[in-house]
PDB file of C-alpha atoms in Angstrom:
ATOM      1  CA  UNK A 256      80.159 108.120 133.415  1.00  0.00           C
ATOM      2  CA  UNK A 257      83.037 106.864 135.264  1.00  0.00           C
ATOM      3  CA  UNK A 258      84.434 103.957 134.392  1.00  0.00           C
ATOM      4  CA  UNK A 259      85.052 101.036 136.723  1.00  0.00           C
ATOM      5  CA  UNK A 260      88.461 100.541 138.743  1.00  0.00           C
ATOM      6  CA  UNK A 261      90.454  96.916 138.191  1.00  0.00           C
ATOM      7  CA  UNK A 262      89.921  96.614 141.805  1.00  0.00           C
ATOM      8  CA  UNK A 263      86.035  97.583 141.266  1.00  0.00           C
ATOM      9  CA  UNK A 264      85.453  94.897 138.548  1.00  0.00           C
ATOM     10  CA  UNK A 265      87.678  92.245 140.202  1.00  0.00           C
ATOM     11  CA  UNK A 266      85.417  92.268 142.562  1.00  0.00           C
ATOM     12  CA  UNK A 267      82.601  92.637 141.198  1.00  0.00           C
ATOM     13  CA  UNK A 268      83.752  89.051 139.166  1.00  0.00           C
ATOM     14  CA  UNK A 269      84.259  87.246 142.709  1.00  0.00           C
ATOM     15  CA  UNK A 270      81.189  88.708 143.733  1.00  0.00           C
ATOM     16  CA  UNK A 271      79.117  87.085 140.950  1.00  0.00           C
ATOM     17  CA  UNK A 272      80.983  84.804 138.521  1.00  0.00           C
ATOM     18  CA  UNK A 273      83.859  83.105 140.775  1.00  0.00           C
ATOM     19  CA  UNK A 274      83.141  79.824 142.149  1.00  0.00           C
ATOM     20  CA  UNK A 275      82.225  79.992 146.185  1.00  0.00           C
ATOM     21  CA  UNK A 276      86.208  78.459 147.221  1.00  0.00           C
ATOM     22  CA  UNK A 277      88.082  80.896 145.178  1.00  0.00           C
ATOM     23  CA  UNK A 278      85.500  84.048 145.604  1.00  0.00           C
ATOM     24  CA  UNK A 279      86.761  84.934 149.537  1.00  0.00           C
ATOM     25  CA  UNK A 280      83.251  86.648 149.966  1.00  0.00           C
ATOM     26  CA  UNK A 281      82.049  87.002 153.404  1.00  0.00           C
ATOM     27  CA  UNK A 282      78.264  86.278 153.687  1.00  0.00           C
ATOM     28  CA  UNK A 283      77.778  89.669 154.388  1.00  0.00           C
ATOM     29  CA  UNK A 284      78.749  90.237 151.037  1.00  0.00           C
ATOM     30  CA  UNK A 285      82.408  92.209 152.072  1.00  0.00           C
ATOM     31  CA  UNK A 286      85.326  90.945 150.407  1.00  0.00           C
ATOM     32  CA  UNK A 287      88.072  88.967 152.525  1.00  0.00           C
ATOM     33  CA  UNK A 288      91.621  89.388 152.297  1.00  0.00           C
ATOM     34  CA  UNK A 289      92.892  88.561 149.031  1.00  0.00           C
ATOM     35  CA  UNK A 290      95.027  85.475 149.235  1.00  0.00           C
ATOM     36  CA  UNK A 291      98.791  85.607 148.387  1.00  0.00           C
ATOM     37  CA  UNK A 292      99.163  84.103 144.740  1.00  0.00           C
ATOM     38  CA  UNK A 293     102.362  82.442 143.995  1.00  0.00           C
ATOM     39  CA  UNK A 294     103.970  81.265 140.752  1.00  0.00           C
ATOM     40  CA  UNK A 295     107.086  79.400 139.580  1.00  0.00           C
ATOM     41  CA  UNK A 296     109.733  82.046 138.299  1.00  0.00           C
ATOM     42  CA  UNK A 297     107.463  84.966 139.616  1.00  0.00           C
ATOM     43  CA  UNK A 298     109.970  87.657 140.981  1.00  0.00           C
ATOM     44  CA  UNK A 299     111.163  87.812 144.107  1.00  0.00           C
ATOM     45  CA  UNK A 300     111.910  91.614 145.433  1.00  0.00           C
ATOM     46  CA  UNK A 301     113.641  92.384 148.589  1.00  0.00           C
ATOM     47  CA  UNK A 302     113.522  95.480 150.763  1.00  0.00           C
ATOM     48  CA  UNK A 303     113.788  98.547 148.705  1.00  0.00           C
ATOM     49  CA  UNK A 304     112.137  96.890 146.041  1.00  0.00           C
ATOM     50  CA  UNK A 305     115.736  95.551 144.625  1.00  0.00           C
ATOM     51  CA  UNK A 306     115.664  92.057 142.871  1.00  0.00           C
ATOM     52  CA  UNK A 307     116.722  89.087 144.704  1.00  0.00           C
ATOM     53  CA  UNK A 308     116.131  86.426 142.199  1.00  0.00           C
ATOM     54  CA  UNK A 309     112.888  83.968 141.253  1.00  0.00           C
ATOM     55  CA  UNK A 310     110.714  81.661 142.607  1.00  0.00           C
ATOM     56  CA  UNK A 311     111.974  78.118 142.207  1.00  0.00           C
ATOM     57  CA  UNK A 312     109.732  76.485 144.441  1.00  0.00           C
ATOM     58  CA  UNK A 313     107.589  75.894 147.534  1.00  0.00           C
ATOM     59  CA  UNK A 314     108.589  73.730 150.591  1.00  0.00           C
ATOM     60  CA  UNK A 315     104.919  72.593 151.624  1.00  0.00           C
ATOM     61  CA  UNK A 316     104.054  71.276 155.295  1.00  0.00           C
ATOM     62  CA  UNK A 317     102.337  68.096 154.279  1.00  0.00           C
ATOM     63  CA  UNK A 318     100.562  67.314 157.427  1.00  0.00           C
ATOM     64  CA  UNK A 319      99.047  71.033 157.638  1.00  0.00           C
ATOM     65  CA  UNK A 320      99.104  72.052 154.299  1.00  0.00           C
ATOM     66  CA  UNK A 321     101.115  75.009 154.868  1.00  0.00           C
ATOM     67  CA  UNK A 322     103.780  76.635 153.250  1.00  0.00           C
ATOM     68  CA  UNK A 323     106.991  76.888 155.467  1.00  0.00           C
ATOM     69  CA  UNK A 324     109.388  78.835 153.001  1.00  0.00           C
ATOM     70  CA  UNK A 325     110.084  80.375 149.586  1.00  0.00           C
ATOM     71  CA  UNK A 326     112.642  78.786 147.854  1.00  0.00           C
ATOM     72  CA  UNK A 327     114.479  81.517 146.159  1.00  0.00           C
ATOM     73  CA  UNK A 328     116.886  81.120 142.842  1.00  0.00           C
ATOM     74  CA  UNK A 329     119.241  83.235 141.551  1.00  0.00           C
ATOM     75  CA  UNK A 330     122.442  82.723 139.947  1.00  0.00           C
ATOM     76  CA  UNK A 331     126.455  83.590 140.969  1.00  0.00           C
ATOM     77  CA  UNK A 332     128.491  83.160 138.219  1.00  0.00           C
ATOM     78  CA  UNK A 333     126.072  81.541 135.870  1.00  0.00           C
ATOM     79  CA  UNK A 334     125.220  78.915 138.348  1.00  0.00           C
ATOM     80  CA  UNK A 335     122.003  78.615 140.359  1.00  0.00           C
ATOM     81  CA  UNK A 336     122.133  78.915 143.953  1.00  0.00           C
ATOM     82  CA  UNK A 337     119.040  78.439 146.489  1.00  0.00           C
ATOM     83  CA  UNK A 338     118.480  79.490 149.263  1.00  0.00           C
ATOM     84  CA  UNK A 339     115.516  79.896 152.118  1.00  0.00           C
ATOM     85  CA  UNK A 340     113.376  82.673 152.898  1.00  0.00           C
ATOM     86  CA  UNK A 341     110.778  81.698 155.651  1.00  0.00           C
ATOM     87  CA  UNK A 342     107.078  82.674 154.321  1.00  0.00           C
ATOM     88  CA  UNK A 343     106.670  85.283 157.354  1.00  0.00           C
ATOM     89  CA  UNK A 344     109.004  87.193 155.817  1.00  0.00           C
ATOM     90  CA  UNK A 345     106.425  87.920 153.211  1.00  0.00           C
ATOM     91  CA  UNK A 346     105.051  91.190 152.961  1.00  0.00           C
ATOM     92  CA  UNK A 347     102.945  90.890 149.900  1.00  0.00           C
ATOM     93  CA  UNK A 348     102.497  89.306 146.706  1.00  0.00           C
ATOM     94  CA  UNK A 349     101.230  91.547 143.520  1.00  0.00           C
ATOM     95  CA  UNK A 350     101.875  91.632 139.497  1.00  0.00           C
ATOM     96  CA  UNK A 351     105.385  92.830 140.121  1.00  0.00           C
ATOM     97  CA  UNK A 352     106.142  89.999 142.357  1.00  0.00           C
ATOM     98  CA  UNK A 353     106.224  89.030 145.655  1.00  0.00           C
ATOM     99  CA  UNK A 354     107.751  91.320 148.525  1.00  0.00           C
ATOM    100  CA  UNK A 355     109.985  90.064 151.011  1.00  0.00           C
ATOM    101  CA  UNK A 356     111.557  91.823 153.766  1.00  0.00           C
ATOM    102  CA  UNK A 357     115.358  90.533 153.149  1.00  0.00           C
ATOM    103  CA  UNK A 358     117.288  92.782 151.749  1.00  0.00           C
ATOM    104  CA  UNK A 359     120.212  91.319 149.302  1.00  0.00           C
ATOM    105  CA  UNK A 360     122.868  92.166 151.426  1.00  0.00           C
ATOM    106  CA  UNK A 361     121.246  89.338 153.844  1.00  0.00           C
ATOM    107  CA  UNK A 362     120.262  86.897 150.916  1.00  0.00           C
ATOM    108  CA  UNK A 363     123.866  85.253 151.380  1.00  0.00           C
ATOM    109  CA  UNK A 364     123.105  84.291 155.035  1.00  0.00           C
ATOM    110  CA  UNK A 365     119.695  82.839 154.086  1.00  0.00           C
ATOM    111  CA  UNK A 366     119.481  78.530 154.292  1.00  0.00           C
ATOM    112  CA  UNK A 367     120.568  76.864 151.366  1.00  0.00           C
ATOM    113  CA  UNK A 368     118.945  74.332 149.746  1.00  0.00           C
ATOM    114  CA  UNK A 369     119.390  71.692 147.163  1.00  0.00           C
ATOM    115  CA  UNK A 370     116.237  70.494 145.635  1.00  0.00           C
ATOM    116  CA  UNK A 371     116.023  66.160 144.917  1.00  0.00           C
ATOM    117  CA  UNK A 372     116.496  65.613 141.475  1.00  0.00           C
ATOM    118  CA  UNK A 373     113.478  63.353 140.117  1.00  0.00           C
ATOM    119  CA  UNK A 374     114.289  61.100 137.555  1.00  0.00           C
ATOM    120  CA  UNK A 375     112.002  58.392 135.514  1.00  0.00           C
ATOM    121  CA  UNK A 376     113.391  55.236 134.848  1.00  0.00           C
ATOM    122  CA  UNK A 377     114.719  54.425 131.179  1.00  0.00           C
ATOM    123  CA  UNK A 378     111.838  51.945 130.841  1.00  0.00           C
ATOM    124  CA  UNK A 379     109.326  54.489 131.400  1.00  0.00           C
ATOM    125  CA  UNK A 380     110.729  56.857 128.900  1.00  0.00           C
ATOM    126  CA  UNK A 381     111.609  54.520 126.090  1.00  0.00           C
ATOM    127  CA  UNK A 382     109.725  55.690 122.891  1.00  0.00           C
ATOM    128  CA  UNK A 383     107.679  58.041 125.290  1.00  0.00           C
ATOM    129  CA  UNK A 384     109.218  61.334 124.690  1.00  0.00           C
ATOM    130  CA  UNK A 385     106.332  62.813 126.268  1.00  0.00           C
ATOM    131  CA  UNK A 386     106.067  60.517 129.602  1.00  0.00           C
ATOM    132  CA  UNK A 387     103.603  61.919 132.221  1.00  0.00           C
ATOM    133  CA  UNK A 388     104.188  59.018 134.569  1.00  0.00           C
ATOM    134  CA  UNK A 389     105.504  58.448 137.457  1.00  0.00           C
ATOM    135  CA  UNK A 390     108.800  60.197 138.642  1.00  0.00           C
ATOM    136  CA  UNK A 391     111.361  59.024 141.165  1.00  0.00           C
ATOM    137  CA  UNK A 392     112.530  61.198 144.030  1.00  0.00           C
ATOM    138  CA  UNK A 393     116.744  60.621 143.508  1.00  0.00           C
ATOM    139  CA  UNK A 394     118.498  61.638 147.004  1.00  0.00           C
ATOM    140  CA  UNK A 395     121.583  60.789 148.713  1.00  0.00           C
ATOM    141  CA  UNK A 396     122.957  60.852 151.812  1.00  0.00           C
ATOM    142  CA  UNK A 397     124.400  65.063 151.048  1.00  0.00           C
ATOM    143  CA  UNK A 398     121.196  66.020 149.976  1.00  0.00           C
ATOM    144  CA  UNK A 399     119.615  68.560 152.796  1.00  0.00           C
ATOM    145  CA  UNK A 400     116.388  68.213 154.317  1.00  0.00           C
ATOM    146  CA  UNK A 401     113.884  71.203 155.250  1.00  0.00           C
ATOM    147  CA  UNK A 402     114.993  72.697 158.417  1.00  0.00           C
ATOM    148  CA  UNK A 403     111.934  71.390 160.003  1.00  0.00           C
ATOM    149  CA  UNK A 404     112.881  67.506 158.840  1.00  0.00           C
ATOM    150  CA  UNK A 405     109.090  67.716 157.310  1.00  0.00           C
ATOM    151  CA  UNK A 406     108.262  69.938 154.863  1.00  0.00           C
ATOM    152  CA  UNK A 407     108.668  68.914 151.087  1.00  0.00           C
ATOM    153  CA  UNK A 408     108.995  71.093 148.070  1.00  0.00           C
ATOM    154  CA  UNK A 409     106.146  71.832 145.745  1.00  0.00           C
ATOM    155  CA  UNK A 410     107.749  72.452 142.588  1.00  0.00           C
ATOM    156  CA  UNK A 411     106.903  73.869 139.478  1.00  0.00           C
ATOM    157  CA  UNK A 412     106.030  71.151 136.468  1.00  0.00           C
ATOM    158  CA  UNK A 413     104.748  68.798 139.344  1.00  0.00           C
ATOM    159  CA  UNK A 414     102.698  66.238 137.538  1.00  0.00           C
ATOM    160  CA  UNK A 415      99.161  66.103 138.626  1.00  0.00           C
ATOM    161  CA  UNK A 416      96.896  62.552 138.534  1.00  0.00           C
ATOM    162  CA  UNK A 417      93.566  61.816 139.311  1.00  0.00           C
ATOM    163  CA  UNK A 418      93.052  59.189 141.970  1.00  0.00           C
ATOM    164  CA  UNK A 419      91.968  56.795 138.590  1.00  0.00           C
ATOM    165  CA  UNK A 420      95.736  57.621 137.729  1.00  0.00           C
ATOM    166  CA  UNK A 421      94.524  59.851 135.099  1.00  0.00           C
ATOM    167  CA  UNK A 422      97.341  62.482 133.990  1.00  0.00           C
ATOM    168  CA  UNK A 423      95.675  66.259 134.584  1.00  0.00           C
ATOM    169  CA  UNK A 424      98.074  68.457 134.195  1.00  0.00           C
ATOM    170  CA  UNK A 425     101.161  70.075 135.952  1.00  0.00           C
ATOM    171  CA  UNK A 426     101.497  72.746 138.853  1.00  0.00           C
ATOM    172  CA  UNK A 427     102.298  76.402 138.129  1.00  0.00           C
ATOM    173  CA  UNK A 428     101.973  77.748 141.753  1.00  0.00           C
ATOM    174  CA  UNK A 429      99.456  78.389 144.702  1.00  0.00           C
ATOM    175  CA  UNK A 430      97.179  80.322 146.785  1.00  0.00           C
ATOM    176  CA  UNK A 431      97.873  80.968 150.184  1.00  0.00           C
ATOM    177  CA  UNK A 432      96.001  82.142 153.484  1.00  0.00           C
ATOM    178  CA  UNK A 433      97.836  85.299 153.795  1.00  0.00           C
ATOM    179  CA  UNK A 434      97.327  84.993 157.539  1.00  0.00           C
ATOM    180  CA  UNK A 435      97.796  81.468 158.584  1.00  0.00           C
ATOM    181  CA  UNK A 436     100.095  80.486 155.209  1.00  0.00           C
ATOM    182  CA  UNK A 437      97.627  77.092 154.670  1.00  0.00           C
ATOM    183  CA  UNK A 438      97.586  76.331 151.244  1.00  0.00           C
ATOM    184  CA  UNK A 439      93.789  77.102 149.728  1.00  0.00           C
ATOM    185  CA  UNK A 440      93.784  76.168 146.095  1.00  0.00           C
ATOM    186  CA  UNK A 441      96.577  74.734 143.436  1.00  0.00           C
ATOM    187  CA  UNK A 442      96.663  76.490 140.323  1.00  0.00           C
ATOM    188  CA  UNK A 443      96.943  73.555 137.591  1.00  0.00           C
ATOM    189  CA  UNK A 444      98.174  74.160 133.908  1.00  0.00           C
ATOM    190  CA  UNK A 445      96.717  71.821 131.776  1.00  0.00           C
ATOM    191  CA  UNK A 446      97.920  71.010 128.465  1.00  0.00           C
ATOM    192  CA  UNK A 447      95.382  71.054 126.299  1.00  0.00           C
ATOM    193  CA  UNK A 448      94.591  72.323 122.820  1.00  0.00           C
ATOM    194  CA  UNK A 449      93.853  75.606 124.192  1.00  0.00           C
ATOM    195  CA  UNK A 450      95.788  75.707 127.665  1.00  0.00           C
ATOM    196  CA  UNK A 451      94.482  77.217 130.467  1.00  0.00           C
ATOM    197  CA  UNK A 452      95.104  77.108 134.280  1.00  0.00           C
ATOM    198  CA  UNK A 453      92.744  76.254 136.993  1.00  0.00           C
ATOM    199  CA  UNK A 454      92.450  75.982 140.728  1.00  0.00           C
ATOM    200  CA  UNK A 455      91.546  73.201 142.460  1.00  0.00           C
ATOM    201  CA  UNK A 456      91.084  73.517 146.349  1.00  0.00           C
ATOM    202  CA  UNK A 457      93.383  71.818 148.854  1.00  0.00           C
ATOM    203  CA  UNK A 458      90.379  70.166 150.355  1.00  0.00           C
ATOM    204  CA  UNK A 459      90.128  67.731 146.791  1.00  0.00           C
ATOM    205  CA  UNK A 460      93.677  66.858 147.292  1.00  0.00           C
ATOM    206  CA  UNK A 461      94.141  63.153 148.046  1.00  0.00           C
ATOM    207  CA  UNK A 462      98.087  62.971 148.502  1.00  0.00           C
ATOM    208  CA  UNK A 463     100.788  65.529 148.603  1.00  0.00           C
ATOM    209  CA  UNK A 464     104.049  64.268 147.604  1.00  0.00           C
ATOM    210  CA  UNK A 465     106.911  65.931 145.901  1.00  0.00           C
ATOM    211  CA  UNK A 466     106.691  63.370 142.888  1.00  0.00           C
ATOM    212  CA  UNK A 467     103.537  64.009 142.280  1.00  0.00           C
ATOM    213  CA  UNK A 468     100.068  64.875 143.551  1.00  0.00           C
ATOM    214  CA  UNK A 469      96.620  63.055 143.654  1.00  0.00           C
ATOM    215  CA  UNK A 470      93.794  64.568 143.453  1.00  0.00           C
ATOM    216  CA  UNK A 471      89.939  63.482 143.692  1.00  0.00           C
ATOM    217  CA  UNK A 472      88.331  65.180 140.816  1.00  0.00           C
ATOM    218  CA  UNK A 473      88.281  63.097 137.345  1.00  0.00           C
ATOM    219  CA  UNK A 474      89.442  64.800 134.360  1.00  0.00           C
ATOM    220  CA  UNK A 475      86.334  65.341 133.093  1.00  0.00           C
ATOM    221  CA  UNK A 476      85.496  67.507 136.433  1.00  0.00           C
ATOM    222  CA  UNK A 477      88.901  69.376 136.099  1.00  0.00           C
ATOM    223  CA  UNK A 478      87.813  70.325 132.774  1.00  0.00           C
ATOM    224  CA  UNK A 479      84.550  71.659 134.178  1.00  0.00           C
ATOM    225  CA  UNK A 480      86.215  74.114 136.347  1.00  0.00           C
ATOM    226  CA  UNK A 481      86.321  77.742 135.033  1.00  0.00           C
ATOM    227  CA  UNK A 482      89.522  79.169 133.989  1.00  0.00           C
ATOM    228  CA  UNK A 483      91.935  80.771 136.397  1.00  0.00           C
ATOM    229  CA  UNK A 484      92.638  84.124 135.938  1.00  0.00           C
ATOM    230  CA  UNK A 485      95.467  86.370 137.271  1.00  0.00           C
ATOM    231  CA  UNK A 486      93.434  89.059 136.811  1.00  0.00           C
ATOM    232  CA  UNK A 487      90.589  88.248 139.772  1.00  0.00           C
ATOM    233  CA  UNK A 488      93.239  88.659 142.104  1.00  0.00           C
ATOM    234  CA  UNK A 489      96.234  90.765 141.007  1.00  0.00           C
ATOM    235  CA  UNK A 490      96.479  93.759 138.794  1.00  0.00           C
ATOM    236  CA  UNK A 491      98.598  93.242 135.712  1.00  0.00           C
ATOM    237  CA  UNK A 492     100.891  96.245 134.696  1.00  0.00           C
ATOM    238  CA  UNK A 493     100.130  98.032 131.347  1.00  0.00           C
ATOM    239  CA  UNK A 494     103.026  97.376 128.691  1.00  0.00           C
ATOM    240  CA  UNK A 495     102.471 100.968 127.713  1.00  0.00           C
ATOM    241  CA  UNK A 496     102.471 103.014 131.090  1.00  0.00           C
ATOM    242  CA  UNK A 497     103.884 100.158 133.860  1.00  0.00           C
ATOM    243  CA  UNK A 498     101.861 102.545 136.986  1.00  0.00           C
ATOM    244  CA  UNK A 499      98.606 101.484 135.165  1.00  0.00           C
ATOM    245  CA  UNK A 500      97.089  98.264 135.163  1.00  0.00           C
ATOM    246  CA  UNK A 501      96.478  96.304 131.862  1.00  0.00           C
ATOM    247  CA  UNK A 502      93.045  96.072 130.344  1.00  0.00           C
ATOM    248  CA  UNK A 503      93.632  91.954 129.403  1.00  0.00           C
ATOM    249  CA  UNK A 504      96.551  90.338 131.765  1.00  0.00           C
ATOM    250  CA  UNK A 505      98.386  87.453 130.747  1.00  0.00           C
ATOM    251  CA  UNK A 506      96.882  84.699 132.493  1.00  0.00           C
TER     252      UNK A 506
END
């Protein structure tokens, strides 16, 4: 008996155990397309396949939830640099990484960028080595905005609250329409005994802010959601033969 592709059982798991938001199945029962799944520090590859450098983070179109462009790090001379790459220039986004169609001859004459450093106050932090509050956005008068004067970065380690001001959890990356770019779901790490990520749908955000974002769901309801797994929606190379995919991804 043959056994089942990745691509078979993935969906095959959207079909019958994925929550209706993150299952993208038509009600004809087809699969949609699958969205583009983005990380902090996931590779970034350029034409040819050649690295260009990581994911740092996301500038995010408040207003219309969508993403506007990559923000791409990679270092010259030990020190970061960052630099734009708008999200059309996206080809796809798989285990590997994501696929861009700048090549790194061109990466020099992408935007740069300089992300806000966000900084607690001393109070906050005093005898809290662990503070999940509140951070401040630090900028100055040098510090560049997005090209479009709007868009703000989503960063990785954003802190996450509840509207009760309940700590959830930080952001490790996104899902994205891979047509219209709208942002569909956050993927949430939360730090629990047992971590695990989860994905929480743009429609139960309450506020998107680069500090921080508010969501609608309590904690308990956060905890209710099932676990996010890279595996429903990319497949994971095998550490033993990297052309075939693994049998248990790191998720």
């Amino acid at each position: 008996m043959a056994l089942a592709t990745p691509a078979a059982a993935r969906y095959l798991r959207r079909l019958f155990e994925l929550p209706a938001d993150q299952a993208g199945i038509a009600p004809d029962g087809t699969p949609e397309p699958q969205p583009l799944v983005l990380y902090w520090q996931q590779p970034i590859l350029g034409a040819g396949g050649d690295s260009l450098g990581n994911l740092r983070a996301l500038l995010i179109n408040p207003q219309t939830k969508s993403a506007t462009w990559l923000i791409l790090s990679y270092r010259v001379n030990l020190q970061e640099q960052l630099r734009l790459i708008p999200v059309e220039q996206i080809e796809t986004a798989d285990a590997q990484g994501i696929r861009v169609t700048v090549s790194p001859a061109q990466v020099e004459q992408l935007v740069p960028f300089e992300l806000r450093r966000l900084s607690p106050s001393t109070a906050d932090v005093a005898g809290a080595p662990d503070y999940a509050g509140p951070w401040l956005v630090v900028q100055s008068d040098e510090t560049p905005q997005a090209p479009d004067g709007v868009s703000i970065p989503l960063r990785w380690k954003t802190r996450v609250f509840s509207q009760f001001e309940t700590y959830l959890g930080r952001v490790r990356g996104c899902m994205l329409n891979p047509t219209l770019h709208t942002v569909s779901h956050i993927l949430l790490f939360q730090e629990r005994l047992i971590p695990r990520w989860v994905a929480i749908a743009e429609s139960d955000i309450l506020k998107f802010d680069e500090p921080e974002l508010i969501v609608r769901l309590t904690k308990d309801e956060v905890n209710q959601l099932p676990k996010w797994q890279k595996s429903d929606f990319l497949d994971e190379p095998n550490p033993a033969n990297p052309a075939l995919p693994a049998g248990e991804p790191n998720s």
